[in-house]
PDB file of C-alpha atoms in Angstrom:
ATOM      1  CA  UNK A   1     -41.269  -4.756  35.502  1.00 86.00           C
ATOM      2  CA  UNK A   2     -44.630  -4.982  33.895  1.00 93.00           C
ATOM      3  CA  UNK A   3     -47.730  -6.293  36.277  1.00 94.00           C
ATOM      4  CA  UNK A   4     -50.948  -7.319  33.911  1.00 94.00           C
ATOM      5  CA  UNK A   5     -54.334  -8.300  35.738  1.00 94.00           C
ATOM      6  CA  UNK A   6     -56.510 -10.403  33.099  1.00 93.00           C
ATOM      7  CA  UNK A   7     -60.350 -10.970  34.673  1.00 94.00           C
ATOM      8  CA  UNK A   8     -62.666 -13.113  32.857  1.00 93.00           C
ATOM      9  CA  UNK A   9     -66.847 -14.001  34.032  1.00 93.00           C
ATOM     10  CA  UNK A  10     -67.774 -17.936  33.388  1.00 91.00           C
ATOM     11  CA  UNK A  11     -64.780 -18.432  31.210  1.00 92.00           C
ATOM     12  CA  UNK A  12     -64.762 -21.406  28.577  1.00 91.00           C
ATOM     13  CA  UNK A  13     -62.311 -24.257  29.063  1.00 90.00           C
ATOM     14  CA  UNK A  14     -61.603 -27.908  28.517  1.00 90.00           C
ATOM     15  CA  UNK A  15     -61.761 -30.123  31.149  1.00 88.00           C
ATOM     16  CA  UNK A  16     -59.614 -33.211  32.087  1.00 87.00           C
ATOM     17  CA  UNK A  17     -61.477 -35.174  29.665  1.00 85.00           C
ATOM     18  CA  UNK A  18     -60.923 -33.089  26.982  1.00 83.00           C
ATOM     19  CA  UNK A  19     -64.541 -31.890  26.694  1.00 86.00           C
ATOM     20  CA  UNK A  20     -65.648 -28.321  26.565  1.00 88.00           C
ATOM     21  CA  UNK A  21     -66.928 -26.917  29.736  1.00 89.00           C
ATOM     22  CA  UNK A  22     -67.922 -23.257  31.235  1.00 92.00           C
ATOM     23  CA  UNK A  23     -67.116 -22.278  34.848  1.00 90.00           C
ATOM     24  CA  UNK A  24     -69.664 -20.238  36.757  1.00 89.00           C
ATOM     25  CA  UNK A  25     -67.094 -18.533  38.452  1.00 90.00           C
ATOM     26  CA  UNK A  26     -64.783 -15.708  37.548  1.00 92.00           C
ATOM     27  CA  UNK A  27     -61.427 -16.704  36.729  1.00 93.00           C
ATOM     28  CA  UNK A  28     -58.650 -13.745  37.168  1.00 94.00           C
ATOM     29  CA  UNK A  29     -54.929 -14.122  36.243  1.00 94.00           C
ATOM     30  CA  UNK A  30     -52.523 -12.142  37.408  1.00 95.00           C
ATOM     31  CA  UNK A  31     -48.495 -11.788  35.832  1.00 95.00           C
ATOM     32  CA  UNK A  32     -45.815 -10.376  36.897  1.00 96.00           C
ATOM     33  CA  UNK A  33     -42.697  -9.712  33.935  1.00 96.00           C
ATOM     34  CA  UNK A  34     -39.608  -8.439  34.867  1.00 96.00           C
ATOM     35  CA  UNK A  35     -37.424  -7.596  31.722  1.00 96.00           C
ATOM     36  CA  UNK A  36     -33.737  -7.469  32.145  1.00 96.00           C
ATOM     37  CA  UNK A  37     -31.249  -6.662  29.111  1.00 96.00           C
ATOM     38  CA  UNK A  38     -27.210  -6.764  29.542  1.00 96.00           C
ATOM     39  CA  UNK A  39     -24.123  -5.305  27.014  1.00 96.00           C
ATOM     40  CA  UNK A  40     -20.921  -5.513  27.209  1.00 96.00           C
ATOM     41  CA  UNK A  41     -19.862  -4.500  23.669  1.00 94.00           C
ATOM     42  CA  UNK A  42     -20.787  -6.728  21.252  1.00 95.00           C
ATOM     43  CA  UNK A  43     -21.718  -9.245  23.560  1.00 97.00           C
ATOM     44  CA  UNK A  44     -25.630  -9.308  25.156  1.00 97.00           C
ATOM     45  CA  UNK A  45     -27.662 -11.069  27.982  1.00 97.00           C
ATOM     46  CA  UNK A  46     -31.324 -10.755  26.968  1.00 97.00           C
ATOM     47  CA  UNK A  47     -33.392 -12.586  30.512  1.00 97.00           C
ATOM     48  CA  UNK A  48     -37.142 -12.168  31.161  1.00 97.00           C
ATOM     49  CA  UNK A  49     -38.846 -14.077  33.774  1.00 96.00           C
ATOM     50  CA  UNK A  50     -42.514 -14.396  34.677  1.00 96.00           C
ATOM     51  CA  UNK A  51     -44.575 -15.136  37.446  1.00 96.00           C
ATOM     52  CA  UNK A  52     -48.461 -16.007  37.059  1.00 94.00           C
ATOM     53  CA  UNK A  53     -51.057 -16.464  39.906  1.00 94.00           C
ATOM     54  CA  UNK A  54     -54.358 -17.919  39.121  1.00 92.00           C
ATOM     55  CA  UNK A  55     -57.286 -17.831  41.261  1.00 91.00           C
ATOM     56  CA  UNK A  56     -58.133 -21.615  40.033  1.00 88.00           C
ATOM     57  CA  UNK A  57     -56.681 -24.830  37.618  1.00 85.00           C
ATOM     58  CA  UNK A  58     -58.613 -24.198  34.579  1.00 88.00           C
ATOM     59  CA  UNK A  59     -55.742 -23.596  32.372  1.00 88.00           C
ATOM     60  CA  UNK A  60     -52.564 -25.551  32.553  1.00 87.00           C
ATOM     61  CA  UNK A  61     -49.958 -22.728  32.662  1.00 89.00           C
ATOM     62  CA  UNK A  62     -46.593 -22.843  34.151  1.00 91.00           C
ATOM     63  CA  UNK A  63     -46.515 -20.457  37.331  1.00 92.00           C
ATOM     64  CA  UNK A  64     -42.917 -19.354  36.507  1.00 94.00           C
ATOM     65  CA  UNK A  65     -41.286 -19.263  33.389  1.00 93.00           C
ATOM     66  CA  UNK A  66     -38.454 -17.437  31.721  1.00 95.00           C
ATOM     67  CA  UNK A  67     -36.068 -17.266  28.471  1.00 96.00           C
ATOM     68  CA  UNK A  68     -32.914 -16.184  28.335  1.00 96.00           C
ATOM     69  CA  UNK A  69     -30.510 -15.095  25.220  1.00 97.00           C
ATOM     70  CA  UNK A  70     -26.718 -14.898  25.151  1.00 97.00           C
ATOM     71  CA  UNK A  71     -25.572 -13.804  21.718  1.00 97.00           C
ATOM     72  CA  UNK A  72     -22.798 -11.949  19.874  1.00 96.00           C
ATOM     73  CA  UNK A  73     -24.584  -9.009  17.652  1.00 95.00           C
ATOM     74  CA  UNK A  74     -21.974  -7.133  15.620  1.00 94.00           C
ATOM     75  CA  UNK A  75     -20.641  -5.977  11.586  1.00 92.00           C
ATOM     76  CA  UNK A  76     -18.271  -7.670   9.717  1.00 91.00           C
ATOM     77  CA  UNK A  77     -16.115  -7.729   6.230  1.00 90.00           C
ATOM     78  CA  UNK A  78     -16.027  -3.277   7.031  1.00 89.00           C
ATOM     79  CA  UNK A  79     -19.015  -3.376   8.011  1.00 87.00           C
ATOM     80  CA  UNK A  80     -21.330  -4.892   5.464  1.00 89.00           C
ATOM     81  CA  UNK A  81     -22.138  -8.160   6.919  1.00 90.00           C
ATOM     82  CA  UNK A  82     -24.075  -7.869  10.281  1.00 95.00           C
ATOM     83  CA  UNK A  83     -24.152 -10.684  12.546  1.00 95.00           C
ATOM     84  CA  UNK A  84     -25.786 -12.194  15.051  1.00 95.00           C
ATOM     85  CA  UNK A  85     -25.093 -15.640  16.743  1.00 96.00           C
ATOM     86  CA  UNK A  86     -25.864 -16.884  20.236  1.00 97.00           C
ATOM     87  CA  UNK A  87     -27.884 -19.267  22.415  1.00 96.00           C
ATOM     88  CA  UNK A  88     -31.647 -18.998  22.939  1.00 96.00           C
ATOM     89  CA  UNK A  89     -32.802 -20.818  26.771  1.00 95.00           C
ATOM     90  CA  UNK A  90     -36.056 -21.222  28.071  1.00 93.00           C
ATOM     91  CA  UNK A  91     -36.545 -22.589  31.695  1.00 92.00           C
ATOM     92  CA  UNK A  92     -40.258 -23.575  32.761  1.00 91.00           C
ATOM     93  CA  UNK A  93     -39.991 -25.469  36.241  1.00 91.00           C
ATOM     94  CA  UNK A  94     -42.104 -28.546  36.931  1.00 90.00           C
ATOM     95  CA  UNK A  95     -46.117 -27.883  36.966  1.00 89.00           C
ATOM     96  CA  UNK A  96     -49.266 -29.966  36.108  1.00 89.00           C
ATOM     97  CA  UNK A  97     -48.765 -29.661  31.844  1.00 87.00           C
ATOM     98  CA  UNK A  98     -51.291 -29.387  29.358  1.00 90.00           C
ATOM     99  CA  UNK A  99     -52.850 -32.162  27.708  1.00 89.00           C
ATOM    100  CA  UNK A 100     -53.583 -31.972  23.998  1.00 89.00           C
ATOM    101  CA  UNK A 101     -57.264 -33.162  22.382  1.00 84.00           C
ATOM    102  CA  UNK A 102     -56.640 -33.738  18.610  1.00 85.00           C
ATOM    103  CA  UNK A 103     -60.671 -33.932  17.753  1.00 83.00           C
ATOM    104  CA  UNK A 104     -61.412 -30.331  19.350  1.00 81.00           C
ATOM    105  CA  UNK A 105     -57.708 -29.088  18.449  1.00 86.00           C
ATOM    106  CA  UNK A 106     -57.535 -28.010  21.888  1.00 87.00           C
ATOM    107  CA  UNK A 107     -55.547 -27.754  25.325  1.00 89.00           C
ATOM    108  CA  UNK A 108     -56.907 -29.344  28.166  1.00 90.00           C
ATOM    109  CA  UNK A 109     -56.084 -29.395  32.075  1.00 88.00           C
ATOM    110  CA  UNK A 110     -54.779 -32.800  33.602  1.00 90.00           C
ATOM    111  CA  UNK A 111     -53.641 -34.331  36.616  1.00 88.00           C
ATOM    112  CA  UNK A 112     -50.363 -35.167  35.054  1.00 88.00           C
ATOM    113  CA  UNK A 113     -46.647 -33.448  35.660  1.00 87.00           C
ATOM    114  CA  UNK A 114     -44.073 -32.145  33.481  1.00 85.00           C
ATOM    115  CA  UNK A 115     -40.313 -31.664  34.598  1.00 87.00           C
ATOM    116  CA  UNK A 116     -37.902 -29.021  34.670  1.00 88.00           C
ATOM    117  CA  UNK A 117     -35.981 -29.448  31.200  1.00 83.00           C
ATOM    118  CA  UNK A 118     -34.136 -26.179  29.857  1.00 86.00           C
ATOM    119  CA  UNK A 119     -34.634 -26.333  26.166  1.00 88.00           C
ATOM    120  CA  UNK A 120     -31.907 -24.506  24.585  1.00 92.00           C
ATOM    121  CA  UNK A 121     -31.451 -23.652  20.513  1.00 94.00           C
ATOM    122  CA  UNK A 122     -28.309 -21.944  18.794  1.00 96.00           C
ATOM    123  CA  UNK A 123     -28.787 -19.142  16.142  1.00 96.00           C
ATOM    124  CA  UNK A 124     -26.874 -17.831  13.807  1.00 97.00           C
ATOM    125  CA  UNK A 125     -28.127 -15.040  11.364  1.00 96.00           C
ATOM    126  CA  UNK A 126     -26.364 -12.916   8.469  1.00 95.00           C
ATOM    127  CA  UNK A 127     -27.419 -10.053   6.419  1.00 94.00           C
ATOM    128  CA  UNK A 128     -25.875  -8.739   3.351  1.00 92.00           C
ATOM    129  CA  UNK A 129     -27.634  -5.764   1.700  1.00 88.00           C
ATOM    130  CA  UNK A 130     -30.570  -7.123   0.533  1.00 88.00           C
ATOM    131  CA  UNK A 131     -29.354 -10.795   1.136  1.00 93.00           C
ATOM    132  CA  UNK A 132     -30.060 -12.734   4.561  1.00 95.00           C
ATOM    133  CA  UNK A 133     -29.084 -16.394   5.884  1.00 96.00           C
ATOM    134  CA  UNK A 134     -29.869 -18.171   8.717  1.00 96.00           C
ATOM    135  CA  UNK A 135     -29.201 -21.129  10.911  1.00 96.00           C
ATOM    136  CA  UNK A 136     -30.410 -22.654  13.603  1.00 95.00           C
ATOM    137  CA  UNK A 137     -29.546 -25.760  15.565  1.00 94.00           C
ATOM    138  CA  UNK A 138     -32.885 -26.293  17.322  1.00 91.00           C
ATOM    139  CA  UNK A 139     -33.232 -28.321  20.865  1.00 88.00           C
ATOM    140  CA  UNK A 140     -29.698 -28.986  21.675  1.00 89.00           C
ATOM    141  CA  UNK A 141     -30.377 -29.961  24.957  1.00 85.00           C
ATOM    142  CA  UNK A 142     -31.105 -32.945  23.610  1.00 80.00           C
ATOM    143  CA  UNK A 143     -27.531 -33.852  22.654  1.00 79.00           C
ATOM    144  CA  UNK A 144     -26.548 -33.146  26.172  1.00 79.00           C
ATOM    145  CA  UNK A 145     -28.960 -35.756  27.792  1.00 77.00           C
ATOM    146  CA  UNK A 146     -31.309 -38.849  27.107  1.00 73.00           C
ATOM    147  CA  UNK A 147     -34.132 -37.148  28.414  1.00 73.00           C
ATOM    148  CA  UNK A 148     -37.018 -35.706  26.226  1.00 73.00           C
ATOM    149  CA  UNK A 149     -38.944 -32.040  26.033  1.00 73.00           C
ATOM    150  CA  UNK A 150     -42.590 -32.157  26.909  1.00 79.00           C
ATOM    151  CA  UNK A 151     -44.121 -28.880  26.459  1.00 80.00           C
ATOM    152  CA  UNK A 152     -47.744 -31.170  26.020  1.00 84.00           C
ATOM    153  CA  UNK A 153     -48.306 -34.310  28.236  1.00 84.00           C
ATOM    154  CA  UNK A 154     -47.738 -37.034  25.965  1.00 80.00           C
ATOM    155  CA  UNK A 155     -46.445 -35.159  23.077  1.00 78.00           C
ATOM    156  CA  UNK A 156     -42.456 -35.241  22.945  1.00 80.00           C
ATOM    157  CA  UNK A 157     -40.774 -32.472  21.705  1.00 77.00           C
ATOM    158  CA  UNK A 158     -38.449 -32.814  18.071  1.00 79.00           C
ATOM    159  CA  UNK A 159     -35.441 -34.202  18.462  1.00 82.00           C
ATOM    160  CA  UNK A 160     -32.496 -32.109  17.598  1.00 86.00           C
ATOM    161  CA  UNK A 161     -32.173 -30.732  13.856  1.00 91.00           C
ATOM    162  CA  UNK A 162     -30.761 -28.234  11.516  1.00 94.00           C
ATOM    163  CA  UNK A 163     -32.435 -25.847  10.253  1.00 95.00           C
ATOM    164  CA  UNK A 164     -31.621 -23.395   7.465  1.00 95.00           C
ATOM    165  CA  UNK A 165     -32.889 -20.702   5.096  1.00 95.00           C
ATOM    166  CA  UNK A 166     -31.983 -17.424   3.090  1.00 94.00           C
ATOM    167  CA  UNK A 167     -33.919 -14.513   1.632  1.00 93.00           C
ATOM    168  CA  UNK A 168     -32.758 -12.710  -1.552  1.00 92.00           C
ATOM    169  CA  UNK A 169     -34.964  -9.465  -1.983  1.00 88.00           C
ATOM    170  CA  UNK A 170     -34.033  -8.837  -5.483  1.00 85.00           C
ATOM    171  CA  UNK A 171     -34.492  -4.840  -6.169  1.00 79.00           C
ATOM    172  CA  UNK A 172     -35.192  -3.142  -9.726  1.00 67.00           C
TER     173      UNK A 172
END
C-alpha cells in the first residue's frame, strides 16, 4: 500500500463554466493505492485500487478507482515465441465527471454525473527475436451492452475496434 499527500496554495483550475479561475484556499489531496499481484503458473491477476480524498470540488476526480488484469504470460514454439494475452478492466464508480472545454483544451468541474461502466479491452502480444505483434480488441464492453463509456461529460467513448501493429527491429 502506498499513501501520497499532494498540498497545493491558491491552486489554478477551471470552473463550471469552463473559465480559468484561482482558489484562495489550499487545496490538499490525499491517495491511498493498494497494489495486489496474483500467479498461479502461467496464469496472473494484476488488481490495484485507489482511494482519493479531497479537501474541496475543484477537480473532477473519481474518489475510487481501480484496474484489474487477467492474462496468460508464457513461451511458446520451445521457447522462442513469448506470449502474453488477457483482459485489461477498469472500474471507476459513479462521481460528478469532468467536463471538457475545447477553446482552453482543458478539464473543467460540473454539476453533472457519470455512471459505473467497467470498460474492459483484450490483448494479445507476441515477440519473436527481434520481431513483435500485437492486438488489441479495445472497449468490449460495448458488445456486451447498449450503453456508452463516458470518461468526459458529453464526450462518448469509441465504440469497439481492432487494433493491430508489429515492430521489426532489423539488426546489422
Amino acid at each position: 500500500a502506498t499513501v501520497t499527500q499532494t498540498v497545493i496554495n491558491n491552486p489554478v483550475y477551471f470552473g463550471k463554466d469552463g473559465r480559468p479561475a484561482q482558489s484562495g484556499e489550499v487545496f490538499s489531496a490525499s491517495r491511498l493505492s493498494i497494489i495486489h499481484q496474483l500467479r498461479l503458473g502461467h496464469f496472473h491477476l494484476d488488481n490495484s485500487a485507489h482511494f482519493q480524498l479531497f479537501s474541496s470540488n475543484l477537480y473532477a476526480l473519481p474518489p475510487l478507482y481501480s484496474t484489474h488484469q487477467l492474462y496468460y504470460k508464457g513461451a511458446w514454439f520451445k521457447k522462442e515465441m513469448h506470449v502474453n494475452a488477457g483482459f485489461d478492466v477498469r472500474l471507476i464508480p459513479d462521481y460528478k465527471g469532468p467536463g471538457f472545454h475545447p477553446l482552453y483544451g482543458a478539464f473543467h468541474v460540473t454539476d453533472s454525473d457519470l455512471f459505473f461502466y467497467p470498460a474492459a479491452h483484450f490483448f494479445f502480444l507476441a515477440r519473436v527475436s527481434s520481431f513483435r505483434a500485437m492486438i488489441l480488441m479495445e472497449n468490449i464492453t460495448q458488445s456486451i451492452t447498449d450503453d456508452y463509456n463516458f470518461d468526459v461529460v458529453g464526450h462518448p467513448q469509441n465504440e469497439m475496434k481492432l487494433r493491430f501493429g508489429i515492430q521489426w527491429l532489423l539488426k546489422d
